[in-house]
Amino acid sequence: MLILYYHRVGNFAPGEPRKLSVEPEVFEAQMRLLKKFRCNFISADDAVDIAFGRRKMPRRVALITFDDGYADTLKYAFPLLKENGIPSVMFIATEHVGKTDWNHKLHGIMDWAEIKRLHLSGVTIGAHTKTHRVLTELAPADMRAEVEESKKIIEDRIDAPVKYFAYPKGVYNEEAVKAVQNAGYTAAFGTKKGRKLNKEHLFEIRRIPVSANDKTRRFLIKITKNLNWV
């Protein structure tokens, strides 16, 4: 199973690092390439069902995820995904909703109305803590608050259960995993590279990062040769 994670889909500001963004035309080319390879796009719920054996996994499967909730991603990525019937997951850090990003202060984060609109359109909304602080650097009580309160805030805002979590910066330890499990999530995503998914590791799901450097040839290598996917 190929689980890709993006941050922002949008155009670059002058001098902006290229690690966290993908230009709209590059993102579109990547999705079209996956479709060309007859990829089966699935939802997070589908992935969990496959892990538990409740659903048979097709030969080529991909799950598209986004961290942080950039407004540009709403503008450039989601119309394309909706047009092509591609499910996706968006992970939100609740205290940054409606503000600018905490990395470079260059780009806006979606507001609650936009997040609710995404949810109503079929996008899975997940939690990414409240403040985007690294969980392993927090005291146990603060860790629990980040995990539990972000879930409740999003649920209240979109009026729907929040079942999925993404660790800020992909960093977690045994205590963080337990906090997420105890908060009532179904699964959690990190940023360690890999493609294997099973029910024993649903709170340490691995993902493949995608950046602006992954133009067509490099992206093709990433999803085929490097992963033995095809």
GROMACS .gro file of C-alpha atoms in nm:
model
  230
    1MET     CA    1   0.000   0.000   0.000
    2LEU     CA    2   0.136   0.338  -0.103
    3ILE     CA    3   0.049   0.612   0.147
    4LEU     CA    4   0.168   0.952   0.026
    5TYR     CA    5   0.182   1.263   0.238
    6TYR     CA    6   0.189   1.621   0.124
    7HIS     CA    7   0.193   1.949   0.309
    8ARG     CA    8   0.108   2.240   0.084
    9VAL     CA    9   0.004   2.238  -0.282
   10GLY     CA   10   0.060   2.587  -0.422
   11ASN     CA   11   0.300   2.828  -0.586
   12PHE     CA   12   0.625   2.930  -0.420
   13ALA     CA   13   0.705   3.258  -0.250
   14PRO     CA   14   1.052   3.405  -0.325
   15GLY     CA   15   1.319   3.220  -0.129
   16GLU     CA   16   1.075   2.967   0.013
   17PRO     CA   17   1.217   2.622   0.096
   18ARG     CA   18   1.092   2.356  -0.142
   19LYS     CA   19   1.058   2.074   0.109
   20LEU     CA   20   0.701   2.141   0.220
   21SER     CA   21   0.531   2.253  -0.102
   22VAL     CA   22   0.441   2.107  -0.441
   23GLU     CA   23   0.339   2.326  -0.734
   24PRO     CA   24  -0.019   2.271  -0.858
   25GLU     CA   25   0.093   2.151  -1.201
   26VAL     CA   26   0.334   1.900  -1.042
   27PHE     CA   27   0.061   1.768  -0.813
   28GLU     CA   28  -0.175   1.730  -1.107
   29ALA     CA   29   0.091   1.542  -1.304
   30GLN     CA   30   0.149   1.309  -1.008
   31MET     CA   31  -0.220   1.225  -0.974
   32ARG     CA   32  -0.250   1.166  -1.347
   33LEU     CA   33   0.052   0.936  -1.335
   34LEU     CA   34  -0.105   0.732  -1.058
   35LYS     CA   35  -0.425   0.705  -1.260
   36LYS     CA   36  -0.226   0.605  -1.567
   37PHE     CA   37  -0.088   0.313  -1.367
   38ARG     CA   38  -0.447   0.218  -1.282
   39CYS     CA   39  -0.398   0.294  -0.917
   40ASN     CA   40  -0.685   0.219  -0.681
   41PHE     CA   41  -0.731   0.524  -0.459
   42ILE     CA   42  -0.871   0.440  -0.117
   43SER     CA   43  -0.985   0.623   0.196
   44ALA     CA   44  -0.840   0.594   0.546
   45ASP     CA   45  -1.137   0.376   0.642
   46ASP     CA   46  -1.060   0.147   0.348
   47ALA     CA   47  -0.697   0.121   0.462
   48VAL     CA   48  -0.803   0.012   0.810
   49ASP     CA   49  -1.044  -0.244   0.666
   50ILE     CA   50  -0.762  -0.384   0.452
   51ALA     CA   51  -0.531  -0.402   0.755
   52PHE     CA   52  -0.791  -0.607   0.944
   53GLY     CA   53  -0.865  -0.830   0.648
   54ARG     CA   54  -1.219  -0.700   0.614
   55ARG     CA   55  -1.146  -0.591   0.260
   56LYS     CA   56  -0.921  -0.745  -0.003
   57MET     CA   57  -0.637  -0.521  -0.114
   58PRO     CA   58  -0.614  -0.465  -0.490
   59ARG     CA   59  -0.272  -0.489  -0.654
   60ARG     CA   60  -0.209  -0.114  -0.670
   61VAL     CA   61  -0.342   0.092  -0.384
   62ALA     CA   62  -0.272   0.451  -0.280
   63LEU     CA   63  -0.393   0.675   0.000
   64ILE     CA   64  -0.339   1.051  -0.030
   65THR     CA   65  -0.284   1.249   0.291
   66PHE     CA   66  -0.211   1.613   0.372
   67ASP     CA   67  -0.068   1.763   0.691
   68ASP     CA   68  -0.132   2.109   0.840
   69GLY     CA   69  -0.437   2.234   0.647
   70TYR     CA   70  -0.291   2.492   0.410
   71ALA     CA   71  -0.550   2.709   0.236
   72ASP     CA   72  -0.361   2.679  -0.092
   73THR     CA   73  -0.410   2.303  -0.077
   74LEU     CA   74  -0.784   2.362  -0.062
   75LYS     CA   75  -0.760   2.592  -0.364
   76TYR     CA   76  -0.532   2.386  -0.587
   77ALA     CA   77  -0.547   2.020  -0.479
   78PHE     CA   78  -0.900   1.942  -0.373
   79PRO     CA   79  -1.085   2.047  -0.690
   80LEU     CA   80  -0.863   1.805  -0.883
   81LEU     CA   81  -0.915   1.528  -0.629
   82LYS     CA   82  -1.291   1.580  -0.629
   83GLU     CA   83  -1.306   1.584  -1.009
   84ASN     CA   84  -1.125   1.251  -1.024
   85GLY     CA   85  -1.301   1.087  -0.730
   86ILE     CA   86  -0.981   1.054  -0.526
   87PRO     CA   87  -1.033   1.021  -0.147
   88SER     CA   88  -0.795   1.201   0.087
   89VAL     CA   89  -0.721   1.286   0.449
   90MET     CA   90  -0.640   1.632   0.588
   91PHE     CA   91  -0.477   1.660   0.931
   92ILE     CA   92  -0.543   1.983   1.125
   93ALA     CA   93  -0.358   2.152   1.414
   94THR     CA   94  -0.650   2.331   1.576
   95GLU     CA   95  -0.482   2.639   1.726
   96HIS     CA   96  -0.346   2.738   1.385
   97VAL     CA   97  -0.679   2.729   1.203
   98GLY     CA   98  -0.743   3.055   1.019
   99LYS     CA   99  -0.388   3.181   1.081
  100THR     CA  100  -0.060   3.174   0.887
  101ASP     CA  101   0.169   2.874   0.890
  102TRP     CA  102   0.406   2.829   1.183
  103ASN     CA  103   0.704   2.729   0.971
  104HIS     CA  104   0.778   3.036   0.760
  105LYS     CA  105   0.477   3.266   0.816
  106LEU     CA  106   0.420   3.272   0.440
  107HIS     CA  107   0.094   3.088   0.380
  108GLY     CA  108  -0.252   3.080   0.530
  109ILE     CA  109  -0.417   2.788   0.706
  110MET     CA  110  -0.780   2.704   0.628
  111ASP     CA  111  -1.050   2.845   0.855
  112TRP     CA  112  -1.322   2.636   1.018
  113ALA     CA  113  -1.580   2.710   0.749
  114GLU     CA  114  -1.341   2.578   0.485
  115ILE     CA  115  -1.258   2.271   0.691
  116LYS     CA  116  -1.628   2.198   0.741
  117ARG     CA  117  -1.683   2.238   0.366
  118LEU     CA  118  -1.405   1.986   0.299
  119HIS     CA  119  -1.561   1.741   0.542
  120LEU     CA  120  -1.903   1.776   0.379
  121SER     CA  121  -1.744   1.712   0.039
  122GLY     CA  122  -1.614   1.376   0.160
  123VAL     CA  123  -1.259   1.456   0.273
  124THR     CA  124  -1.157   1.280   0.595
  125ILE     CA  125  -1.053   1.533   0.860
  126GLY     CA  126  -0.797   1.414   1.112
  127ALA     CA  127  -0.621   1.569   1.411
  128HIS     CA  128  -0.263   1.697   1.417
  129THR     CA  129  -0.264   1.816   1.783
  130LYS     CA  130  -0.358   2.168   1.893
  131THR     CA  131  -0.027   2.351   1.862
  132HIS     CA  132   0.183   2.122   1.639
  133ARG     CA  133   0.435   2.071   1.918
  134VAL     CA  134   0.636   1.750   1.907
  135LEU     CA  135   0.465   1.511   2.147
  136THR     CA  136   0.782   1.346   2.274
  137GLU     CA  137   0.902   1.682   2.408
  138LEU     CA  138   0.595   1.732   2.628
  139ALA     CA  139   0.506   1.634   2.982
  140PRO     CA  140   0.252   1.348   2.995
  141ALA     CA  141  -0.040   1.575   3.085
  142ASP     CA  142   0.040   1.817   2.803
  143MET     CA  143   0.077   1.529   2.559
  144ARG     CA  144  -0.265   1.397   2.650
  145ALA     CA  145  -0.418   1.743   2.619
  146GLU     CA  146  -0.274   1.793   2.270
  147VAL     CA  147  -0.409   1.459   2.153
  148GLU     CA  148  -0.747   1.457   2.326
  149GLU     CA  149  -0.849   1.821   2.299
  150SER     CA  150  -0.766   1.857   1.930
  151LYS     CA  151  -0.991   1.559   1.860
  152LYS     CA  152  -1.281   1.709   2.054
  153ILE     CA  153  -1.239   2.055   1.899
  154ILE     CA  154  -1.252   1.920   1.545
  155GLU     CA  155  -1.545   1.692   1.624
  156ASP     CA  156  -1.740   1.987   1.764
  157ARG     CA  157  -1.660   2.197   1.458
  158ILE     CA  158  -1.743   1.945   1.187
  159ASP     CA  159  -2.008   1.755   1.385
  160ALA     CA  160  -1.854   1.417   1.305
  161PRO     CA  161  -1.618   1.168   1.469
  162VAL     CA  162  -1.243   1.219   1.423
  163LYS     CA  163  -1.080   0.878   1.391
  164TYR     CA  164  -0.732   0.954   1.257
  165PHE     CA  165  -0.427   1.132   1.393
  166ALA     CA  166  -0.093   1.244   1.249
  167TYR     CA  167   0.209   1.298   1.475
  168PRO     CA  168   0.364   1.646   1.435
  169LYS     CA  169   0.689   1.612   1.241
  170GLY     CA  170   0.626   1.238   1.246
  171VAL     CA  171   0.787   1.204   1.588
  172TYR     CA  172   0.644   0.966   1.846
  173ASN     CA  173   0.739   0.718   2.115
  174GLU     CA  174   0.559   0.451   2.314
  175GLU     CA  175   0.395   0.709   2.542
  176ALA     CA  176   0.267   0.910   2.244
  177VAL     CA  177   0.123   0.599   2.082
  178LYS     CA  178  -0.056   0.508   2.405
  179ALA     CA  179  -0.194   0.861   2.439
  180VAL     CA  180  -0.339   0.845   2.088
  181GLN     CA  181  -0.486   0.500   2.148
  182ASN     CA  182  -0.640   0.605   2.480
  183ALA     CA  183  -0.794   0.914   2.320
  184GLY     CA  184  -1.009   0.689   2.103
  185TYR     CA  185  -0.849   0.723   1.762
  186THR     CA  186  -0.867   0.436   1.513
  187ALA     CA  187  -0.518   0.484   1.366
  188ALA     CA  188  -0.226   0.727   1.356
  189PHE     CA  189   0.020   0.829   1.086
  190GLY     CA  190   0.389   0.910   1.113
  191THR     CA  191   0.647   1.015   0.857
  192LYS     CA  192   0.880   0.717   0.860
  193LYS     CA  193   0.918   0.586   0.508
  194GLY     CA  194   0.757   0.258   0.422
  195ARG     CA  195   0.459   0.089   0.266
  196LYS     CA  196   0.365  -0.206   0.487
  197LEU     CA  197   0.035  -0.174   0.675
  198ASN     CA  198  -0.108  -0.426   0.919
  199LYS     CA  199  -0.339  -0.420   1.218
  200GLU     CA  200  -0.049  -0.454   1.465
  201HIS     CA  201   0.094  -0.119   1.359
  202LEU     CA  202  -0.213   0.097   1.299
  203PHE     CA  203  -0.077   0.366   1.530
  204GLU     CA  204   0.258   0.380   1.353
  205ILE     CA  205   0.148   0.394   0.991
  206ARG     CA  206   0.433   0.479   0.756
  207ARG     CA  207   0.403   0.728   0.472
  208ILE     CA  208   0.604   0.836   0.170
  209PRO     CA  209   0.685   1.210   0.159
  210VAL     CA  210   0.630   1.413  -0.158
  211SER     CA  211   0.808   1.743  -0.220
  212ALA     CA  212   0.864   1.993  -0.499
  213ASN     CA  213   1.166   1.793  -0.610
  214ASP     CA  214   0.949   1.497  -0.706
  215LYS     CA  215   0.894   1.587  -1.069
  216THR     CA  216   0.758   1.318  -1.301
  217ARG     CA  217   1.071   1.102  -1.337
  218ARG     CA  218   1.167   1.113  -0.970
  219PHE     CA  219   0.807   1.056  -0.862
  220LEU     CA  220   0.783   0.758  -1.094
  221ILE     CA  221   1.097   0.609  -0.944
  222LYS     CA  222   0.963   0.672  -0.595
  223ILE     CA  223   0.640   0.482  -0.656
  224THR     CA  224   0.784   0.199  -0.862
  225LYS     CA  225   1.151   0.101  -0.840
  226ASN     CA  226   1.218   0.226  -0.488
  227LEU     CA  227   0.901   0.075  -0.347
  228ASN     CA  228   0.865  -0.228  -0.574
  229TRP     CA  229   0.508  -0.108  -0.609
  230VAL     CA  230   0.428  -0.204  -0.968
   0.00000   0.00000   0.00000
